[in-house]
Tab-separated table of C-alpha atoms and ligand atoms in Angstrom:
chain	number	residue	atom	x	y	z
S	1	UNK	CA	24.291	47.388	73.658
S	2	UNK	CA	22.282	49.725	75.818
S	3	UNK	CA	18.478	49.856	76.283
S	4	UNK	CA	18.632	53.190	74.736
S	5	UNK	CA	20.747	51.678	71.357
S	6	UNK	CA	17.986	49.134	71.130
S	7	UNK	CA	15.921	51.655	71.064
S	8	UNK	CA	17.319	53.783	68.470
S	9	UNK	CA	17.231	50.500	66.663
S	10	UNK	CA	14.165	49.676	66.579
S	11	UNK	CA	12.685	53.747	65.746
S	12	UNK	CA	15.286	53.505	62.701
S	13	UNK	CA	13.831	50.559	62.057
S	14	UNK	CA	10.590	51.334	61.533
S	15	UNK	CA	10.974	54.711	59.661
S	16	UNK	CA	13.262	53.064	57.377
S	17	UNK	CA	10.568	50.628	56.728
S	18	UNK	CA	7.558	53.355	55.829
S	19	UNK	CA	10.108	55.332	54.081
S	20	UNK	CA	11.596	52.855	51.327
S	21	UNK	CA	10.511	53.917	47.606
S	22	UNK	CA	11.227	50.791	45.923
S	23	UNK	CA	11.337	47.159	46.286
S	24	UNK	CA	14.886	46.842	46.924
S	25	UNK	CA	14.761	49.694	49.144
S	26	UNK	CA	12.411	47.025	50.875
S	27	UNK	CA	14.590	44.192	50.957
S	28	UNK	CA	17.886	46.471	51.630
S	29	UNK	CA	15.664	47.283	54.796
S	30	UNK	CA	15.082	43.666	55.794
S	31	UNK	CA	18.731	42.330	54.965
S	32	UNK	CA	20.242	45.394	57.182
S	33	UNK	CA	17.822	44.571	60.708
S	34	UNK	CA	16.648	41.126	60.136
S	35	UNK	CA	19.209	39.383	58.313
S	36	UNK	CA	21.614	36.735	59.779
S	37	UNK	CA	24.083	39.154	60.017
S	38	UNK	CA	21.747	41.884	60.457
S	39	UNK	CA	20.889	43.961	63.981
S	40	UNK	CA	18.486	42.059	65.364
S	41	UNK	CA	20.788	38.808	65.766
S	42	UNK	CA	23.369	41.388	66.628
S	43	UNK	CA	21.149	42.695	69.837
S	44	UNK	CA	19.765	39.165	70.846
S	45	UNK	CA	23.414	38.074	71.301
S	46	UNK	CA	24.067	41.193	73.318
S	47	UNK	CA	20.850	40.768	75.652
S	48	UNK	CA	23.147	38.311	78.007
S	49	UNK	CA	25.230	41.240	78.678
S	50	UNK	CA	22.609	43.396	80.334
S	51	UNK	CA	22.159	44.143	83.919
S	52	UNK	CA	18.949	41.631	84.558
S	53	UNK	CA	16.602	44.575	85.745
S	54	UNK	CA	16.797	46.258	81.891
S	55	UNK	CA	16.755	42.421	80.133
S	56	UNK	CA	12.608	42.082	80.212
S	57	UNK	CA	12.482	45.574	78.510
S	58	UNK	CA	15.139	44.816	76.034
S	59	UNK	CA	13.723	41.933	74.940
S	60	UNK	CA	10.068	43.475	74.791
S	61	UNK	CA	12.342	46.091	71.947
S	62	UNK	CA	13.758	43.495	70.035
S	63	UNK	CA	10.481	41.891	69.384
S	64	UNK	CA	8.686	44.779	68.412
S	65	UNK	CA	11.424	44.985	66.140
S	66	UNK	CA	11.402	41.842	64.771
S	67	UNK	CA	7.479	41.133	64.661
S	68	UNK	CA	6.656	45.085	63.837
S	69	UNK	CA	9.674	45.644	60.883
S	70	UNK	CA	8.510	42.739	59.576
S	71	UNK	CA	4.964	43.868	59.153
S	72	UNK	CA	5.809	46.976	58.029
S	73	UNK	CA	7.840	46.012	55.521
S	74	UNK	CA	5.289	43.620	54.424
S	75	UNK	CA	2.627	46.387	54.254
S	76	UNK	CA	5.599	48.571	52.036
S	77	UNK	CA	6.026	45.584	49.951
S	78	UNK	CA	2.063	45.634	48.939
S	79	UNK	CA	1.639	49.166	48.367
S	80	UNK	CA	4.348	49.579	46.201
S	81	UNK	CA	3.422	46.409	44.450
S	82	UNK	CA	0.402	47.969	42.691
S	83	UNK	CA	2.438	50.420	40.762
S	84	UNK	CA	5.620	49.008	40.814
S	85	UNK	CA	5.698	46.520	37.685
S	86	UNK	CA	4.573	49.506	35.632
S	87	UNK	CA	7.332	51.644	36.899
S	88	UNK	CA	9.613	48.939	37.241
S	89	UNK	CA	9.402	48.095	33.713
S	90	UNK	CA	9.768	51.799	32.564
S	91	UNK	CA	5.723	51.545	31.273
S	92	UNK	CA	3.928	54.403	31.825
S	93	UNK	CA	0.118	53.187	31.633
S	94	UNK	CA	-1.237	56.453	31.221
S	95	UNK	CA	0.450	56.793	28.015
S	96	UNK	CA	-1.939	56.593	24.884
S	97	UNK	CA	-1.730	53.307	23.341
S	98	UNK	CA	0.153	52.930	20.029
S	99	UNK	CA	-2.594	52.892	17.099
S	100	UNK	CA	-2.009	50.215	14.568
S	101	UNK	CA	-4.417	51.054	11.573
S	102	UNK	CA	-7.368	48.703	10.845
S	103	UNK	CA	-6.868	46.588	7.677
S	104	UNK	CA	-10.297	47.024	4.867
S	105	UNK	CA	-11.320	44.687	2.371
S	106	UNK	CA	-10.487	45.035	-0.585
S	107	UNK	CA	-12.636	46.503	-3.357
S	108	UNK	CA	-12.711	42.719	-5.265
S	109	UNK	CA	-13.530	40.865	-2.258
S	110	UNK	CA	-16.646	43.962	-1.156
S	111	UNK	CA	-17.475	42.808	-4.751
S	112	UNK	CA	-17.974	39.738	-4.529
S	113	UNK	CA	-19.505	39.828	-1.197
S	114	UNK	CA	-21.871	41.977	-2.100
S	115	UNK	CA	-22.928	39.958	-5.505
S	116	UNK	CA	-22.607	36.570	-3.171
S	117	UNK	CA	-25.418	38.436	-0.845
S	118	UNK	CA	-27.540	39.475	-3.403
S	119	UNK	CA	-27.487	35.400	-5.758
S	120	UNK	CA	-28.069	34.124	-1.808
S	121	UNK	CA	-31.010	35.771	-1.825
S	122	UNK	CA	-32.459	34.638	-4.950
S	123	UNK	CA	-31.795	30.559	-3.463
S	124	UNK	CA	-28.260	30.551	-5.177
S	125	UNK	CA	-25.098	28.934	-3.209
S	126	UNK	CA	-21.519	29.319	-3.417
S	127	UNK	CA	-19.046	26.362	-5.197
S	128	UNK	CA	-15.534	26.721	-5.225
S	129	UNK	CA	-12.886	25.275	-7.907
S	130	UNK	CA	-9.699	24.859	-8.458
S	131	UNK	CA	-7.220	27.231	-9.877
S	132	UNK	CA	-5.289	24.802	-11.528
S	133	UNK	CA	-7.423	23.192	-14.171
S	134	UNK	CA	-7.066	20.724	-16.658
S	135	UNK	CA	-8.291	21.105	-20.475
S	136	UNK	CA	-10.765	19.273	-20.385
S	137	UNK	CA	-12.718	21.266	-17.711
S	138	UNK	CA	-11.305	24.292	-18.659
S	139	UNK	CA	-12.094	23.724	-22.509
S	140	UNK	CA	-13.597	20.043	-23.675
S	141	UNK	CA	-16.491	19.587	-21.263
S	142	UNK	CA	-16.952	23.320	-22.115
S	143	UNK	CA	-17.964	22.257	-26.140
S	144	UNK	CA	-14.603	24.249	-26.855
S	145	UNK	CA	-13.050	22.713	-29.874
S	146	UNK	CA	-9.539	21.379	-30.219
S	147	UNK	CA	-8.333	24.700	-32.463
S	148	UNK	CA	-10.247	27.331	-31.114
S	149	UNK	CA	-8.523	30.403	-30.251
S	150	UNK	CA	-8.978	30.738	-26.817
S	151	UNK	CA	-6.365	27.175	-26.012
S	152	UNK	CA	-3.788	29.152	-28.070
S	153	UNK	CA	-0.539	29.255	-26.175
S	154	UNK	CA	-0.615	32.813	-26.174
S	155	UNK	CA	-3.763	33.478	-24.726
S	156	UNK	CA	-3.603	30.274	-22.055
S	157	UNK	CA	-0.843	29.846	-18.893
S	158	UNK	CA	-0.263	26.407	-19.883
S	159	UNK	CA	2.237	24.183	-17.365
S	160	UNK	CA	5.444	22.774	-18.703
S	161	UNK	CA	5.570	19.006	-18.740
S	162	UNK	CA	8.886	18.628	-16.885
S	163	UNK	CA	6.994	18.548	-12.740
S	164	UNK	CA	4.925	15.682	-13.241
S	165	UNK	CA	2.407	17.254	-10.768
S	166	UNK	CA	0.871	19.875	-13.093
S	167	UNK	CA	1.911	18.520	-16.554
S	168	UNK	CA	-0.273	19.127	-19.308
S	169	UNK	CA	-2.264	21.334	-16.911
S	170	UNK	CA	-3.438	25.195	-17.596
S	171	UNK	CA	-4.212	27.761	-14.942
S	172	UNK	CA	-8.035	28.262	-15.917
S	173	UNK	CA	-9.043	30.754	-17.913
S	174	UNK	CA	-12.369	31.345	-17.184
S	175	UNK	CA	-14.817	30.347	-14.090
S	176	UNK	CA	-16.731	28.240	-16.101
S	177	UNK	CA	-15.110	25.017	-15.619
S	178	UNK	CA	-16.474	25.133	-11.844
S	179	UNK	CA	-20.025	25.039	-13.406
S	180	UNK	CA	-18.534	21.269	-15.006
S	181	UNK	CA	-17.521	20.131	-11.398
S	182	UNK	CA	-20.866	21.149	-9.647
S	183	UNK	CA	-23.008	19.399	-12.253
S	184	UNK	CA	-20.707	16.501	-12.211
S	185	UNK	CA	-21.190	15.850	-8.208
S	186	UNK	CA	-24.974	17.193	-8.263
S	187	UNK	CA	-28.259	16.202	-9.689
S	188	UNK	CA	-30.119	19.008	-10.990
S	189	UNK	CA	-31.806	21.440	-9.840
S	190	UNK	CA	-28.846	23.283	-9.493
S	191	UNK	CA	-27.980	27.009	-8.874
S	192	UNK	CA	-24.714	28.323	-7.947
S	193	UNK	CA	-21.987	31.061	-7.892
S	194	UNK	CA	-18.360	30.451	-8.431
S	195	UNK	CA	-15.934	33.397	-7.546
S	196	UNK	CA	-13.072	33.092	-8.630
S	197	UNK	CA	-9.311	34.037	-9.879
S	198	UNK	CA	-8.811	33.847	-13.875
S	199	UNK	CA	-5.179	33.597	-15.600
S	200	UNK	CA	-4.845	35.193	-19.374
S	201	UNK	CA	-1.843	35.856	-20.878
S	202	UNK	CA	-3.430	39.572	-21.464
S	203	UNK	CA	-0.778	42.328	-21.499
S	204	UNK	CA	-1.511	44.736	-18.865
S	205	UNK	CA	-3.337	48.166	-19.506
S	206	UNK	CA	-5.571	50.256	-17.618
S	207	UNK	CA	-8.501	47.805	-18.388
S	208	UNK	CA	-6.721	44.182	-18.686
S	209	UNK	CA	-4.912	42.410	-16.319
S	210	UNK	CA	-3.174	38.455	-16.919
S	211	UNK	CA	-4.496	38.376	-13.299
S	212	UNK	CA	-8.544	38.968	-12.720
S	213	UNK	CA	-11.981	37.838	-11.258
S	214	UNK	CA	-14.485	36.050	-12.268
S	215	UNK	CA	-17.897	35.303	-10.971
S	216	UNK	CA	-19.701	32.340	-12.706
S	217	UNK	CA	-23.529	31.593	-12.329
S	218	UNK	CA	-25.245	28.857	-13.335
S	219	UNK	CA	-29.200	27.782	-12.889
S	220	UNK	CA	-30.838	24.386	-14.125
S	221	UNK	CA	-33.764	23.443	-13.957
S	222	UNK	CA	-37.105	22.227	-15.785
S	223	UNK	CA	-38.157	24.988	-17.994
S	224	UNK	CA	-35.227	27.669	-16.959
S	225	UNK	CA	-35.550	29.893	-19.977
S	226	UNK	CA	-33.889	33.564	-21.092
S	227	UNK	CA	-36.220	35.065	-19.776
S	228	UNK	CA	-35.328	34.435	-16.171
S	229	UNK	CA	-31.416	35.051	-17.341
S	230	UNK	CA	-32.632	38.668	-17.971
S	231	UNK	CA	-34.614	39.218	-14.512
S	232	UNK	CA	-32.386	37.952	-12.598
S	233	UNK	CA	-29.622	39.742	-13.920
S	234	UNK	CA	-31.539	42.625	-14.481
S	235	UNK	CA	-31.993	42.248	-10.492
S	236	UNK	CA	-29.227	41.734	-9.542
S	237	UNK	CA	-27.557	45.351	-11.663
S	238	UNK	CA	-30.127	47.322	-9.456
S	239	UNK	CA	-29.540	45.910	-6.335
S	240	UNK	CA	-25.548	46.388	-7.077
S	241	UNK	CA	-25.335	49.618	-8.879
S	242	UNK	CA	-28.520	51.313	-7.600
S	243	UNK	CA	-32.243	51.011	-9.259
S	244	UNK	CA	-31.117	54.307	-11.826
S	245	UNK	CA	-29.004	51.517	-13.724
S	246	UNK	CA	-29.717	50.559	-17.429
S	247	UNK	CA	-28.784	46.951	-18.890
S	248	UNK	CA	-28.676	46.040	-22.588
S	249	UNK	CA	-28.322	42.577	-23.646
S	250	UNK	CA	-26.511	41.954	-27.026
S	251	UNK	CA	-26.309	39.138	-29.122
S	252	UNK	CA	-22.916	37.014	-28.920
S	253	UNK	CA	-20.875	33.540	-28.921
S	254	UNK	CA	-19.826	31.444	-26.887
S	255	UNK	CA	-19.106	27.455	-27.057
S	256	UNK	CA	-21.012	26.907	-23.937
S	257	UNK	CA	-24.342	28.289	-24.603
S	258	UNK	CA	-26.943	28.771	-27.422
S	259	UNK	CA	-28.399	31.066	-27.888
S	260	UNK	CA	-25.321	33.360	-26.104
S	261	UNK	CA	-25.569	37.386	-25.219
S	262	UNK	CA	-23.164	39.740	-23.579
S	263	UNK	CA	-24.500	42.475	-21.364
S	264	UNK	CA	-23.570	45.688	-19.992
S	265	UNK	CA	-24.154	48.209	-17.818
S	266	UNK	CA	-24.537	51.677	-18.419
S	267	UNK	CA	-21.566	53.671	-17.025
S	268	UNK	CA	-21.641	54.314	-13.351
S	269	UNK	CA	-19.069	56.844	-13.450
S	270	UNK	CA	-20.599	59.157	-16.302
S	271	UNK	CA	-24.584	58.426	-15.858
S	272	UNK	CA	-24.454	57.032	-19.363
S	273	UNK	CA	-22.999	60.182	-21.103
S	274	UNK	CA	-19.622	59.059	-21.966
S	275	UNK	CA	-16.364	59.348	-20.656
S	276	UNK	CA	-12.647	58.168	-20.007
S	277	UNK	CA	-13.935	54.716	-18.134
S	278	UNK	CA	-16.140	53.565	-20.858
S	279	UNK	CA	-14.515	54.500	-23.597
S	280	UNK	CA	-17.125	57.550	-24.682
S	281	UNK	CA	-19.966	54.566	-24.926
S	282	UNK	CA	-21.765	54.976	-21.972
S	283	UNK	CA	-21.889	51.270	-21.279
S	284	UNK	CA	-19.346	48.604	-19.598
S	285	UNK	CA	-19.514	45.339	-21.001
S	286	UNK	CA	-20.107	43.214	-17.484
S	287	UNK	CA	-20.390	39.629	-18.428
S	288	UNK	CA	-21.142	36.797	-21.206
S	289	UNK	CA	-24.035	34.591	-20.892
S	290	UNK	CA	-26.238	32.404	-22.064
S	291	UNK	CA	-28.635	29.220	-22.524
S	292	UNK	CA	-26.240	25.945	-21.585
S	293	UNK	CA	-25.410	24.334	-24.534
S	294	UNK	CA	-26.890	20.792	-24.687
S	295	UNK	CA	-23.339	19.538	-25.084
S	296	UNK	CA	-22.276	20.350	-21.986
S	297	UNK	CA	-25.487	18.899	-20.438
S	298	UNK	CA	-24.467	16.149	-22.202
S	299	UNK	CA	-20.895	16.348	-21.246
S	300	UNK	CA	-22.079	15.674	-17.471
S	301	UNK	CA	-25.111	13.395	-17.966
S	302	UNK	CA	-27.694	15.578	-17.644
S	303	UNK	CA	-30.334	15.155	-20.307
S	304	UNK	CA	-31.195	18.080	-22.564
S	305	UNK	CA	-34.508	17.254	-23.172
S	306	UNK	CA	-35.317	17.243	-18.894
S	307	UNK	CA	-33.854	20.440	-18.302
S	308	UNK	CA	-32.538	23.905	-19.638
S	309	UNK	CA	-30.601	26.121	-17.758
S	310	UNK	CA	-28.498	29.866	-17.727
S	311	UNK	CA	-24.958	30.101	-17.254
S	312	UNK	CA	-23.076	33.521	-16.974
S	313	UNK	CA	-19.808	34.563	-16.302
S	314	UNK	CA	-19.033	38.129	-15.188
S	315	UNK	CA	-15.863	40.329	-14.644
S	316	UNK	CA	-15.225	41.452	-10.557
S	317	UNK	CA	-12.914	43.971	-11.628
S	318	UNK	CA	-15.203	45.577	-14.222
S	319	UNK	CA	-17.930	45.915	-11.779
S	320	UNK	CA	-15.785	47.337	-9.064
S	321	UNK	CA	-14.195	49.955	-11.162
S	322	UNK	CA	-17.707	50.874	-12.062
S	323	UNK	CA	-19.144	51.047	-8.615
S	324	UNK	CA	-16.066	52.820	-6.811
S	325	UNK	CA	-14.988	55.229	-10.025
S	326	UNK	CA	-11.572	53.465	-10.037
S	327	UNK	CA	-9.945	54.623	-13.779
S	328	UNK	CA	-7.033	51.591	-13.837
S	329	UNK	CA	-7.974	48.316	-13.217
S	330	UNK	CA	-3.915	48.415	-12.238
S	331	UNK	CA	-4.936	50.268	-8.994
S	332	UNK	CA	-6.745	47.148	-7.605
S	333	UNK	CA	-3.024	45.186	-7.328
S	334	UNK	CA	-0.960	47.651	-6.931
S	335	UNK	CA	-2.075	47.022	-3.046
S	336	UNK	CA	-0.897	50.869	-1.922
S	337	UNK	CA	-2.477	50.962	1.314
S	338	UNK	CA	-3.753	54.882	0.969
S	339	UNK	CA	-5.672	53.139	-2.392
S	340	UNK	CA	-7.354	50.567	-0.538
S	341	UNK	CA	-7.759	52.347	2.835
S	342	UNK	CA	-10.584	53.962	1.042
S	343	UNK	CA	-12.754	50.909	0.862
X	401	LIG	N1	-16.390	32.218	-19.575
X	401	LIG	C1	-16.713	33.339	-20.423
X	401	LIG	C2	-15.484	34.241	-20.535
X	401	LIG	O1	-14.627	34.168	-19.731
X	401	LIG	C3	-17.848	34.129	-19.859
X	401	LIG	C4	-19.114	33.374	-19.929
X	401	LIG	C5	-19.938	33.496	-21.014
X	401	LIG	C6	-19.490	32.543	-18.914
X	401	LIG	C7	-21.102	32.817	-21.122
X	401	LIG	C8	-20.670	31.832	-19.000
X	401	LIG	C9	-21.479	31.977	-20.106
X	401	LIG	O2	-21.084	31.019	-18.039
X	401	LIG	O3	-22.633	31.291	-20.179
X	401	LIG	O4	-15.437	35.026	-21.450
């Protein structure tokens, strides 16, 4: 090779180097000079055949070829590096990014948050209990006798007897039994929520489901009386319908509590005046309630004659169809995303 080859070379070289678009380009680059069967081996074998005079300048051009490709193929290397992945991947990063909607809560669950904030603030707690129940919270602690209606077959999801696991067991059919546990574990003064899932073998319409929420409440304490059942309660519709909201208490039965009332609420939806939601009444029946029957005191230890207490049990679904205008309770589990979006 002649001085003026090498120095073709090395100017090819070097252009090559600042020229390549890509990382292979890069490496192509470095294979083809640098390689072991590249140039640059190729003109360091040849340098013995020069005239001596033109060997010191030769050599001086292979060097800057190897030390100066190198480097510039180095420098390449970096500057493509900081958009290459991107490219090399077939990402463009200035693309928008793909918008996966933000899940809501569901109307129940803003329910019973809501009702969980307000109780907190008035010193109550939350308990918890178990779906599966057996009769004797679900009924016998609950002074419910052996042939009352509510343990029919028909009305209760009782277990078969063949998995020994949940044999003779019910799926419960009310909150209360989780007012039986807490006083079980707990000395009084007591005063708790329980939210929770009920089971009813109800057929469906637009206001019954086999599948609904309940939120228990239960206060004892020396000298709890109805009184406090109706402030509280009355308290508790204003702060979760708005302060416009009229309750009426009315005279019922239940085999937990004596004396026992239902309550409702006058209808959200119409103002009171009557319409499709509450059945032309203008009121929503909310909740039972009541003074705890001794029994049950007795049923857990506690003794009747130390303390009184209020026990209610109201219906989630009720409340939310009130509060959000929703006309078919079937709506809240039909879980169509446009539906609950809304929330
Ligand atoms: N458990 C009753 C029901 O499901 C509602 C109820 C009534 C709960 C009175 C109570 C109560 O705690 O005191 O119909």
């Amino acid at each position: 090779m002649t001085i003026e080859e090498i120095r073709k070379i090395r100017d090819e070289a070097l252009a090559e180097a600042d020229a390549a678009a890509d990382a292979a380009s890069v490496e192509a680059a470095r294979i083809k000079y640098l390689g072991r069967k590249g140039l640059l081996p190729k003109i360091m074998e040849s340098l013995k055949d020069l005239a001596p005079a033109d060997r010191p300048e030769a050599g001086k051009l292979s060097n800057e070829l190897k030390n100066g490709l190198a480097a510039r193929l180095e420098a390449r290397k970096q500057a493509l590096g900081q958009a290459a992945p991107a490219r090399a991947a077939g990402l463009d990063w200035s693309l928008p990014g793909r918008w996966r909607g933000l899940g809501s809560r569901h109307p129940v669950s803003l329910v019973i948050a809501r009702a969980a904030d307000i109780f907190r603030s008035l010193g109550f707690t939350v308990a918890d209990g178990p779906d599966i129940e057996t009769e004797y919270y679900n009924f016998d602690a609950l002074n419910t006798p052996g042939d009352h209606p509510a343990r029919d077959s028909q009305d209760t999801f009782y277990f078969s007897s063949g998995q020994p696991a949940t044999a003779g067991k019910l799926l419960r059919t009310q909150t209360s039994p989780v007012q039986i546990r807490v006083m079980e574990k707990q000395k009084p003064p007591v005063r708790i929520i329980a939210p929770g899932r009920c089971y009813r073998r109800d057929t469906t319409d637009a206001t019954h489901s086999a599948n609904f929420h309940q939120i228990e409440g239960l206060y004892v304490d020396r000298n709890v009386s109805l009184a406090d059942l109706k402030g509280d309660l009355t308290h508790f519709a204003r702060q979760m319908m708005g302060a416009d909201v009229r309750i009426r208490f009315r005279p019922h039965f239940f085999p937990f509590t004596e004396p026992s009332v239902e309550y409702d609420f006058s209808c959200h939806v119409c103002g009171g005046k009557g319409c499709r939601v509450c059945k032309d009444s203008g009121w929503i029946e909310i909740s039972g309630a009541g003074m705890v029957n001794p029994k049950v005191f007795r049923a857990v230890g506690y003794d009747p004659d130390e303390v009184t207490g209020y026990a209610f049990g109201m219906g989630v679904e009720r409340i939310a169809m009130i509060l959000y205008g929703i006309p078919d309770i079937r709506m809240l589990y039909d879980n169509d995303a446009r539906f609950l979006a809304q929330f």
